[in-house]
Tab-separated table of C-alpha atoms and ligand atoms in Angstrom:
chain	number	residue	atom	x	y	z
A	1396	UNK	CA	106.953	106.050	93.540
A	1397	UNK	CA	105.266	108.058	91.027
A	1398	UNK	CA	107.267	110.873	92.265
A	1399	UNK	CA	105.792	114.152	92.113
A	1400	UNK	CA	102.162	113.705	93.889
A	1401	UNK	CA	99.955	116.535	93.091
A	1402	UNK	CA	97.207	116.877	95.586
A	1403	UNK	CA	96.721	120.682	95.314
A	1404	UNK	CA	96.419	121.012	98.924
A	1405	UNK	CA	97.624	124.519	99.025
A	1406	UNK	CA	94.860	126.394	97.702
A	1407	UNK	CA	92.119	123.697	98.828
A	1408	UNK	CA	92.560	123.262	102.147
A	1409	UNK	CA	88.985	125.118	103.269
A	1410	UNK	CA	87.422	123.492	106.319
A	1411	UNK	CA	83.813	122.184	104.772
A	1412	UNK	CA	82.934	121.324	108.028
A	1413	UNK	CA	79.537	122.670	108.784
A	1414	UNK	CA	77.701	119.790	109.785
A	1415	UNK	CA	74.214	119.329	110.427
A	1416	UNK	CA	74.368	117.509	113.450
A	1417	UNK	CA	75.721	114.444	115.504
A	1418	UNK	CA	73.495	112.069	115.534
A	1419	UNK	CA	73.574	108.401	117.233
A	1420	UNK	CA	71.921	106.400	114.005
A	1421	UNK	CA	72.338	105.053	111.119
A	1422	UNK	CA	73.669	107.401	108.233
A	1423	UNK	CA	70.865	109.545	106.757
A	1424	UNK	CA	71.486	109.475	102.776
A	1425	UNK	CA	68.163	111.216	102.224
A	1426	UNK	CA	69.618	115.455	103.297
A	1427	UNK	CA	69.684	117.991	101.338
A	1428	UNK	CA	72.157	119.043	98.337
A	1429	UNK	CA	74.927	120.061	99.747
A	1430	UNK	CA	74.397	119.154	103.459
A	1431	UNK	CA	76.633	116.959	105.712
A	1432	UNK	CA	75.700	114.762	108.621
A	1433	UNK	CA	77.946	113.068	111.324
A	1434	UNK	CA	76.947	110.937	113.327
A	1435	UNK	CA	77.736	107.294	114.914
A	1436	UNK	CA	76.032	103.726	115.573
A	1437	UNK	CA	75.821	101.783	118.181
A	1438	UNK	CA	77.384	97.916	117.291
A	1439	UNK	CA	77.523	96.449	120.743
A	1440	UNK	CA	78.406	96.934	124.893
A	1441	UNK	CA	81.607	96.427	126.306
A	1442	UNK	CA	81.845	94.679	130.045
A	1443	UNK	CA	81.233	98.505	131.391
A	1444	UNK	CA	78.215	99.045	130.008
A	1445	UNK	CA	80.408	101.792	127.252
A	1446	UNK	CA	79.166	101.475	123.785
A	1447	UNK	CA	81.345	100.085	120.520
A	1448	UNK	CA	80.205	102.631	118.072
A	1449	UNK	CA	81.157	103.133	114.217
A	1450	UNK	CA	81.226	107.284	114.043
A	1451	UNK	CA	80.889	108.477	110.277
A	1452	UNK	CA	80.697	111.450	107.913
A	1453	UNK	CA	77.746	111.786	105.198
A	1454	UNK	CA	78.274	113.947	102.139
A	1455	UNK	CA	75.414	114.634	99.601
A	1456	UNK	CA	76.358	116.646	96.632
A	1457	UNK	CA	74.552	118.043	93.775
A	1458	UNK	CA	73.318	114.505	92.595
A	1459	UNK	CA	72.176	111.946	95.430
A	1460	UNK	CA	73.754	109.395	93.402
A	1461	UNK	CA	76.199	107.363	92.692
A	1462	UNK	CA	77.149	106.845	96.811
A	1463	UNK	CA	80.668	106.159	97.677
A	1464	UNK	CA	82.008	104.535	100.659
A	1465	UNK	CA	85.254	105.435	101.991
A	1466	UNK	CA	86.396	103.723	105.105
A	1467	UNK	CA	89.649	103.262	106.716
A	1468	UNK	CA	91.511	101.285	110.150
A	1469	UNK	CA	89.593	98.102	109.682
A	1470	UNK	CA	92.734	97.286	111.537
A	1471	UNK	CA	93.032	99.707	114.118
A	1472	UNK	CA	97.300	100.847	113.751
A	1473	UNK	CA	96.494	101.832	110.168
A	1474	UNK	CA	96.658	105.055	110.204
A	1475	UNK	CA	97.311	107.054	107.333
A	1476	UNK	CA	94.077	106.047	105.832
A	1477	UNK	CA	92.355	107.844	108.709
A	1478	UNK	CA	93.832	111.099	107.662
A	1479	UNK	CA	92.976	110.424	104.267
A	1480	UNK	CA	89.477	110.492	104.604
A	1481	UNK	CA	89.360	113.559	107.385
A	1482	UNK	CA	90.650	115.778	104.340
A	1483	UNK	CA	88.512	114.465	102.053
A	1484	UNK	CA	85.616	115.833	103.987
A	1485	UNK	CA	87.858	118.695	104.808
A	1486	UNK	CA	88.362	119.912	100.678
A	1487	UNK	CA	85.887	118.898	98.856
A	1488	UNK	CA	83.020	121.667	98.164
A	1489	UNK	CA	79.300	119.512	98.577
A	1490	UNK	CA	78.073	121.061	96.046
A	1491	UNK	CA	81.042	120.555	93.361
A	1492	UNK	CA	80.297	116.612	93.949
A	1493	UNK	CA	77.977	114.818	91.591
A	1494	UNK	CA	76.837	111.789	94.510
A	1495	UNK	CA	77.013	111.194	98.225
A	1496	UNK	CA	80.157	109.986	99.842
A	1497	UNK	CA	79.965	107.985	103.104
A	1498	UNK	CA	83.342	108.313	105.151
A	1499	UNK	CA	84.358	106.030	107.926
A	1500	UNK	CA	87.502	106.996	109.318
A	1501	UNK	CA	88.151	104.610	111.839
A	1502	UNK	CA	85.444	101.420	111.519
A	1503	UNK	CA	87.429	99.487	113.538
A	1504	UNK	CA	87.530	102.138	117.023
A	1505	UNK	CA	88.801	98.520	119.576
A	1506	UNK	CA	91.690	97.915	118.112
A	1507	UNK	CA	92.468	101.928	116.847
A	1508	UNK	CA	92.167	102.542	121.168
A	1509	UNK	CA	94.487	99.830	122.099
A	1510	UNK	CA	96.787	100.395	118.902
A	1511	UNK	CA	96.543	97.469	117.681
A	1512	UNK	CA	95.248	95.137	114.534
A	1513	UNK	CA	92.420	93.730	116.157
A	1514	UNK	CA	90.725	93.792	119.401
A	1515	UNK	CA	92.863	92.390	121.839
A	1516	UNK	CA	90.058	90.827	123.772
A	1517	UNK	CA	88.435	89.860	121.373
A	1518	UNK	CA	91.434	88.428	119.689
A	1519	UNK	CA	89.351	88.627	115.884
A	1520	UNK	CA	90.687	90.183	112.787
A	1521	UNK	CA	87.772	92.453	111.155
A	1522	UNK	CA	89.282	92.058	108.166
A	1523	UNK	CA	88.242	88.188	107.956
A	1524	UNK	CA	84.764	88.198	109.533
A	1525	UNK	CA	82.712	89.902	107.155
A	1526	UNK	CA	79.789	89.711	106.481
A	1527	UNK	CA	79.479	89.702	110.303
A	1528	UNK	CA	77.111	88.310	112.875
A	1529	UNK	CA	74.658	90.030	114.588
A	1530	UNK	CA	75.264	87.855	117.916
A	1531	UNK	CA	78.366	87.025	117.296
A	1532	UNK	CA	81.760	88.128	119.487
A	1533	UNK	CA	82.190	92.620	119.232
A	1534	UNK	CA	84.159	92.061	116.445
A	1535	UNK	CA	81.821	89.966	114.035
A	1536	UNK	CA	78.631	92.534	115.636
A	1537	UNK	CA	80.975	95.819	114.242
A	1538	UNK	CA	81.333	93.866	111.275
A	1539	UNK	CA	77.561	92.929	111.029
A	1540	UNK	CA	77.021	96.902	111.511
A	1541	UNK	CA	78.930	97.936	109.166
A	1542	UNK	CA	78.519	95.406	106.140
A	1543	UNK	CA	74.688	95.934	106.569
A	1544	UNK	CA	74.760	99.722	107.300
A	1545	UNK	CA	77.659	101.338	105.523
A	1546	UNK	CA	78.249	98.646	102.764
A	1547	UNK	CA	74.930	97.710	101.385
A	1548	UNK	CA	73.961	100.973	100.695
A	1549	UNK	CA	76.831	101.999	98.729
A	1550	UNK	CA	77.180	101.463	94.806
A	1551	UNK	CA	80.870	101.196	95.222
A	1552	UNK	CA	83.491	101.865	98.160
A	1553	UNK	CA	87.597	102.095	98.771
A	1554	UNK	CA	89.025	100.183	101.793
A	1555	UNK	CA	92.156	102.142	103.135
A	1556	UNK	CA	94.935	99.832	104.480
A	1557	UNK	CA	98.967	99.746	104.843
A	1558	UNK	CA	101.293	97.527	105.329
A	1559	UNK	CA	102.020	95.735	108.645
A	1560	UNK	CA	104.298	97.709	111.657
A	1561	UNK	CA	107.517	97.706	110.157
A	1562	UNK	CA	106.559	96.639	106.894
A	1563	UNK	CA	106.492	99.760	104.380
A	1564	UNK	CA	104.559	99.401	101.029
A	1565	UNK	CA	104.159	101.073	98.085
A	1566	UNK	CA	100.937	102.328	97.064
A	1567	UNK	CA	98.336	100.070	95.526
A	1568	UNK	CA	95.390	98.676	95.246
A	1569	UNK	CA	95.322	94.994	96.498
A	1570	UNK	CA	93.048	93.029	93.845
A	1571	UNK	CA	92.179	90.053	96.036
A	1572	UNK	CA	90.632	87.194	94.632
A	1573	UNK	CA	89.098	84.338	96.362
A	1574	UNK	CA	87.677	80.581	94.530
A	1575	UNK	CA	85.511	81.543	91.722
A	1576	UNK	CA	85.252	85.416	92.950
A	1577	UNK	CA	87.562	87.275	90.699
A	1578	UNK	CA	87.096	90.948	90.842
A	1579	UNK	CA	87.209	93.555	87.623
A	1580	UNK	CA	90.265	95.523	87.571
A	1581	UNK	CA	88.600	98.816	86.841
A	1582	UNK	CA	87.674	99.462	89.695
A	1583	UNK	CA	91.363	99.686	91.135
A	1584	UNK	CA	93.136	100.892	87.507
A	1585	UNK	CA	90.596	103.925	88.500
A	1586	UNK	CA	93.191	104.478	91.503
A	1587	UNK	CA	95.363	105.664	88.829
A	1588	UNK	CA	98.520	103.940	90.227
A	1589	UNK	CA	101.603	102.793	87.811
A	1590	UNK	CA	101.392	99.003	89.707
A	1591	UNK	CA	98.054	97.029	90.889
A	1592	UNK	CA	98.838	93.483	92.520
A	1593	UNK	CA	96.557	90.388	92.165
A	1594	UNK	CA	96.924	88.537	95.064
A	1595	UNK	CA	94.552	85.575	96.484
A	1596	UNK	CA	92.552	86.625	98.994
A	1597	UNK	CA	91.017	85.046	102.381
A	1598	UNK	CA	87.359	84.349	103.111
A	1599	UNK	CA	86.100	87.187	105.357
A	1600	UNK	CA	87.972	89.994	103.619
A	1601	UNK	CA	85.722	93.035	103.122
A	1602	UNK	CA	86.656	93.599	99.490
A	1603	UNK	CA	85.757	89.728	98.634
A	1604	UNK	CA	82.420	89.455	100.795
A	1605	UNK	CA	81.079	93.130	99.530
A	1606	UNK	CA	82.255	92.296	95.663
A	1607	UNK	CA	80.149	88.594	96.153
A	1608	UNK	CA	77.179	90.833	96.252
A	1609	UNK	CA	77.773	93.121	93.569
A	1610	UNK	CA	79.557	95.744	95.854
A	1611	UNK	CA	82.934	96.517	93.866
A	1612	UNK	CA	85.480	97.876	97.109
A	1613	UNK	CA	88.775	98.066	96.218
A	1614	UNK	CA	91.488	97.532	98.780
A	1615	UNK	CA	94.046	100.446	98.605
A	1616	UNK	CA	97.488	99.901	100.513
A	1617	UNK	CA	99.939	103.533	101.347
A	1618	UNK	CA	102.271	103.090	103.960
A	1619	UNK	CA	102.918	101.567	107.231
A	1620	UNK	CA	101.087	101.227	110.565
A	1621	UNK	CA	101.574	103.224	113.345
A	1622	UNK	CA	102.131	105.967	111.041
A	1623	UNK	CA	101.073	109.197	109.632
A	1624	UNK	CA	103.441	110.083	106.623
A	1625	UNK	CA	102.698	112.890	104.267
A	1626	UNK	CA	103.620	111.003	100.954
A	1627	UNK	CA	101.163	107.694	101.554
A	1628	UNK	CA	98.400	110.969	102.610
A	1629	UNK	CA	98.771	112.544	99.630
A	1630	UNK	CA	99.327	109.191	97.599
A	1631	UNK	CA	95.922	107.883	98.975
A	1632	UNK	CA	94.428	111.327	98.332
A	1633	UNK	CA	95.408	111.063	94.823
A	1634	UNK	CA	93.938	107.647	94.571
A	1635	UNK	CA	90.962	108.418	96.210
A	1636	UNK	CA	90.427	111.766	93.842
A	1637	UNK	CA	91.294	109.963	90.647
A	1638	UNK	CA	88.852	107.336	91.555
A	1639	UNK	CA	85.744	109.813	91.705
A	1640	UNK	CA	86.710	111.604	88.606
A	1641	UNK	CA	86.754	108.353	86.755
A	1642	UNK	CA	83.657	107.464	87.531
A	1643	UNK	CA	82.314	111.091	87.826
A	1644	UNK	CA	81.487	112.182	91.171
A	1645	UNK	CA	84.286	115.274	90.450
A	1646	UNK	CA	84.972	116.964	87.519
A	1647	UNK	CA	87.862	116.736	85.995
A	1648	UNK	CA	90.358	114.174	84.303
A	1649	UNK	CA	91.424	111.270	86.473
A	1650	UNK	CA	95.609	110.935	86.276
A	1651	UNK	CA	95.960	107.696	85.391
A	1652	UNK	CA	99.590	106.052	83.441
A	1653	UNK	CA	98.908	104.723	80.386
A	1654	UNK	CA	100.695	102.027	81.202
A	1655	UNK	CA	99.264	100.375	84.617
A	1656	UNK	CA	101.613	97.011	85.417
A	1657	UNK	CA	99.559	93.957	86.950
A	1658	UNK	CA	101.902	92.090	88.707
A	1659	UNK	CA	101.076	88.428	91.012
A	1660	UNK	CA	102.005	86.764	94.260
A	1661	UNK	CA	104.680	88.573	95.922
A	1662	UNK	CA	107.624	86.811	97.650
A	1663	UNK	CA	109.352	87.257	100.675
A	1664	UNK	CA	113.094	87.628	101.223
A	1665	UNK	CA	114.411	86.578	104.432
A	1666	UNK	CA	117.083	87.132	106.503
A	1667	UNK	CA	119.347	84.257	107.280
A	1668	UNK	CA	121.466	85.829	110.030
A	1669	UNK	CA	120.411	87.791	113.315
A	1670	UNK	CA	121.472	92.375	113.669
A	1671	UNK	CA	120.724	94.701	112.696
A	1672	UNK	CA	119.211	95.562	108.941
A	1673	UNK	CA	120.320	98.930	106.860
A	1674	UNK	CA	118.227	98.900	103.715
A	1675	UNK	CA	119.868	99.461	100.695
A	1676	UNK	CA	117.225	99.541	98.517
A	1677	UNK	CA	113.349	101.707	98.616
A	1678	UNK	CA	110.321	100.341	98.184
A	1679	UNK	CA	109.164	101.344	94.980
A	1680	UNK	CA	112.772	100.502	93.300
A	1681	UNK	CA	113.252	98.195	90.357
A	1682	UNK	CA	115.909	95.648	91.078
A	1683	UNK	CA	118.068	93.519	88.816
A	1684	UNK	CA	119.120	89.767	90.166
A	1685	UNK	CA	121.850	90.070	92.930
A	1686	UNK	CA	121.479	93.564	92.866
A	1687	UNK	CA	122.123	94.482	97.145
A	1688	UNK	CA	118.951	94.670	99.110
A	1689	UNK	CA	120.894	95.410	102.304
A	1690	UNK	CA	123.644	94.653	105.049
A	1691	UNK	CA	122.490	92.530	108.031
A	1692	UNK	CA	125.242	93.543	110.041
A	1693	UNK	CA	125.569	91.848	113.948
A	1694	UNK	CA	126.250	94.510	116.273
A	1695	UNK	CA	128.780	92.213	118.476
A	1696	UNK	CA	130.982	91.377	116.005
A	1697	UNK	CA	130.597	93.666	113.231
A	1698	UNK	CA	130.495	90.979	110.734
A	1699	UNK	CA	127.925	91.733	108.105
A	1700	UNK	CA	125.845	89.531	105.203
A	1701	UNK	CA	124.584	91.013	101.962
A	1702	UNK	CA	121.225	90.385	101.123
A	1703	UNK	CA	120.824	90.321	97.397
A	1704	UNK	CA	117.894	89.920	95.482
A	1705	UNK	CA	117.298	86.272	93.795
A	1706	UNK	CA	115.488	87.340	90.958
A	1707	UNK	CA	114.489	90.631	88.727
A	1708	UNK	CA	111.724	92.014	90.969
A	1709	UNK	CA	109.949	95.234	92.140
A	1710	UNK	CA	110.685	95.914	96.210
A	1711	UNK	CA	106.825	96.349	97.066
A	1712	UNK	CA	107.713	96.667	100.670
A	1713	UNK	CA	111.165	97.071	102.935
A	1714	UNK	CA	111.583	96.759	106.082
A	1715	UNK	CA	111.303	99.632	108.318
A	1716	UNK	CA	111.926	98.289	112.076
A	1717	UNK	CA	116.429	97.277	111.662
A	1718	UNK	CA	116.031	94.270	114.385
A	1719	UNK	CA	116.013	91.397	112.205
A	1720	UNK	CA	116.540	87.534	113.578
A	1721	UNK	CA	117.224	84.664	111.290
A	1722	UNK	CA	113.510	84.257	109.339
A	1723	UNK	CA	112.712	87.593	109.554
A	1724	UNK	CA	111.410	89.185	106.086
A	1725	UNK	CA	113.403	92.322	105.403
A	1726	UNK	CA	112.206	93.153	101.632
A	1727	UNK	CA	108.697	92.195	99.666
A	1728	UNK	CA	109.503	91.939	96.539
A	1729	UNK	CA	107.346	91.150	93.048
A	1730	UNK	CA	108.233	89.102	90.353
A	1731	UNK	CA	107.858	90.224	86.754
A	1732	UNK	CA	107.746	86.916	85.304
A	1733	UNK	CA	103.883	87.227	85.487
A	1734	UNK	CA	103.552	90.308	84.710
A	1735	UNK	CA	101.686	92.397	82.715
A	1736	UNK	CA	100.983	96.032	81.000
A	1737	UNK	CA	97.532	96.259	80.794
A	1738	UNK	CA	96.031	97.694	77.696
A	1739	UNK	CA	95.047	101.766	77.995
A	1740	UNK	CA	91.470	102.240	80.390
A	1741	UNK	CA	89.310	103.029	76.933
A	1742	UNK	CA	87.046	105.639	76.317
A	1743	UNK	CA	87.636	107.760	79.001
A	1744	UNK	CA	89.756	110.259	77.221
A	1745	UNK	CA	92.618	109.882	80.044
A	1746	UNK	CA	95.752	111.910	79.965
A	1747	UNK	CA	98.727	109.967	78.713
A	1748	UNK	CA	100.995	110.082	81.587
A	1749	UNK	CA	104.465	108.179	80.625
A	1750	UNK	CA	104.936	105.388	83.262
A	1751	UNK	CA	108.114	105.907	85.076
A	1752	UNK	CA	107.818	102.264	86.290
A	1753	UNK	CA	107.769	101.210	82.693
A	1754	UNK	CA	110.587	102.592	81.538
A	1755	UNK	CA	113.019	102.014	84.760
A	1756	UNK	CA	111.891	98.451	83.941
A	1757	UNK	CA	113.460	98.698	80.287
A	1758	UNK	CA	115.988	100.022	81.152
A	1759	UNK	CA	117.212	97.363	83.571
A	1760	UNK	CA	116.706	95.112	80.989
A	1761	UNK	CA	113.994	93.305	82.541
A	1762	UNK	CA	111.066	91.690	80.369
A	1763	UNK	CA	107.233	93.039	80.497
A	1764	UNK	CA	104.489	90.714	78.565
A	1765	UNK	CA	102.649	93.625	76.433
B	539	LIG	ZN1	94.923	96.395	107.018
């Protein structure tokens, strides 16, 4: 949505892949400047005696500190993520980067083997089990692993997700608050997308449990499971870059909008007949109230329903997969009645990017609280 995403992959795309060596332990943040280690660690056993291992990339640049965690597939279909952090190890130069970065590609390996959310076994969402227990079902144990070995040991991390099969979003960062745990925005304005969503979160989420102790991990949504699609890679390699610039570990000015929208609690529209779905809309549009969504047309009869939009909203997500039943969402959408433009990030000398959001949002006539 920002349209033009500038990830000067042409010129970087040098293999820094020289690492030291694979190792089965826990990540080594003590090497050398400029080294890299990969290795893996053991969580648990399987019924065949094969081990459930977390395999991860170490980065130390120039400075040991600040350490950044990157980790991606806590559900196992999200993939773009994945790719995201593979050429993040595969660009950056060690010894341009000012801190270590820990990448986990795919934490959750169960459910990435079976394609699939969560372990089908084990049946348990990753994603609500942290902090973990250490002799709990293989799901909790990876999550024990990984909270106490990757997390803890990081001053800050990002959390790659996307949207549900068939369910395309936008990206952004996913602020997810939970009771009296409400997270700073910083740490996801840093993504330097044009719309971060505040949405309430569930006990168990990485993002909640790690920012309870003082670990700030932002949750960053691009794209859809069961995917690999060049524009949510690049989108979350943008994010990922602007986020170490901001806070230093790469040189360089962050691209941030000067005009970042927080918008709340998205809402579902839902189909009320059965056929097949053609989108009329993309996620990432601004739409007016009644404006078309799409046609829900049956492919017995022909007969076809227009799904409008019942209120001025953002589409945050459309519906990718065109068999639709009665119930079934075919557009996220956000509201703007409570939203915001928050103030410029101060102080860090940003470039003033105009936000396209912004003014398609004007010029639809639809109201932003400044
Ligand atoms: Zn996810």
């Amino acid at each position: 949505m920002n349209g033009k995403i500038n990830s000067n992959k042409s010129a970087k795309f040098i293999y820094y892949t020289c690492f030291l060596t694979l190792q089965m332990s826990e990540p080594n943040l003590n090497i050398g400047k400029g080294e890299m280690q990969r290795g893996s660690i053991h969580c648990g056993e399987l019924e065949d005696g094969t081990s459930v291992t977390i395999p991860y990339f170490v980065m130390r640049g120039i400075r040991k500190k600040p350490v950044l965690l990157l980790n991606a597939a806590l559900h196992g279909e999200e993939l773009n993520g994945i790719e995201v952090i593979n050429r993040i190890f595969e660009t950056i130069n060690p010894l341009e980067l000012k801190g270590t970065i820990i990448g986990v590609p795919v934490v959750n390996t169960l459910a990435f083997r079976a394609r699939s959310r969560v372990d089908p076994i084990d049946g348990k969402d990753l994603n609500r089990v942290f902090p973990g227990k250490k002799d709990g079902t293989i799901t909790e144990r990876v999550a024990y692993t990984f909270f106490n070995k990757f997390v803890k040991r990081a001053d800050f991390g990002i959390d790659l997700h996307t949207g549900m099969k068939g369910h395309l979003l936008i990206p952004h960062p996913r602020v997810r608050t939970y009771k009296d745990f409400s997270p700073s925005l910083e740490y996801s304005r840093a993504l330097g997308t044009e719309i971060i969503f505040y949405h309430e979160g569930s006990k168990g989420m990485l993002t909640i449990e790690a920012g309870k102790i003082g670990i700030p991990v932002v949750c960053f949504e691009i794209g859809e499971a069961g995917r690999l699609d060049e524009y949510f890679i690049d989108a979350g390699m943008k994010g990922v870059i602007n986020f170490m610039k901001y806070f230093g570990i790469l040189d360089g000015e962050p691209e941030i909008p000067e005009k970042q929208i927080l918008l709340k609690n998205y809402k579902e529209v839902v189909s009320q007949y059965g056929g097949l779905f053609y989108p009329k809309v993309k996620a990432g549009e601004v739409a007016k109230k009644n404006q078309f969504i799409g046609i829900i047309k049956s492919p017995f009869t022909g007969e076809k329903h227009y799904v409008r939009a019942f209120t001025d909203c953002l589409i945050i997500g459309v519906r990718s997969q065109p068999v639709v039943r009665a119930g079934t969402s075919v557009a996220w959408i956000m509201t703007f009645e409570e939203g915001n433009i928050l103030p410029s990030l101060q102080n860090k000398n940003l470039l003033k990017l105009p936000s396209k959001m912004v003014s398609i949002t004007k010029e639809k006539g639809i109201e932003l609280k400044e």
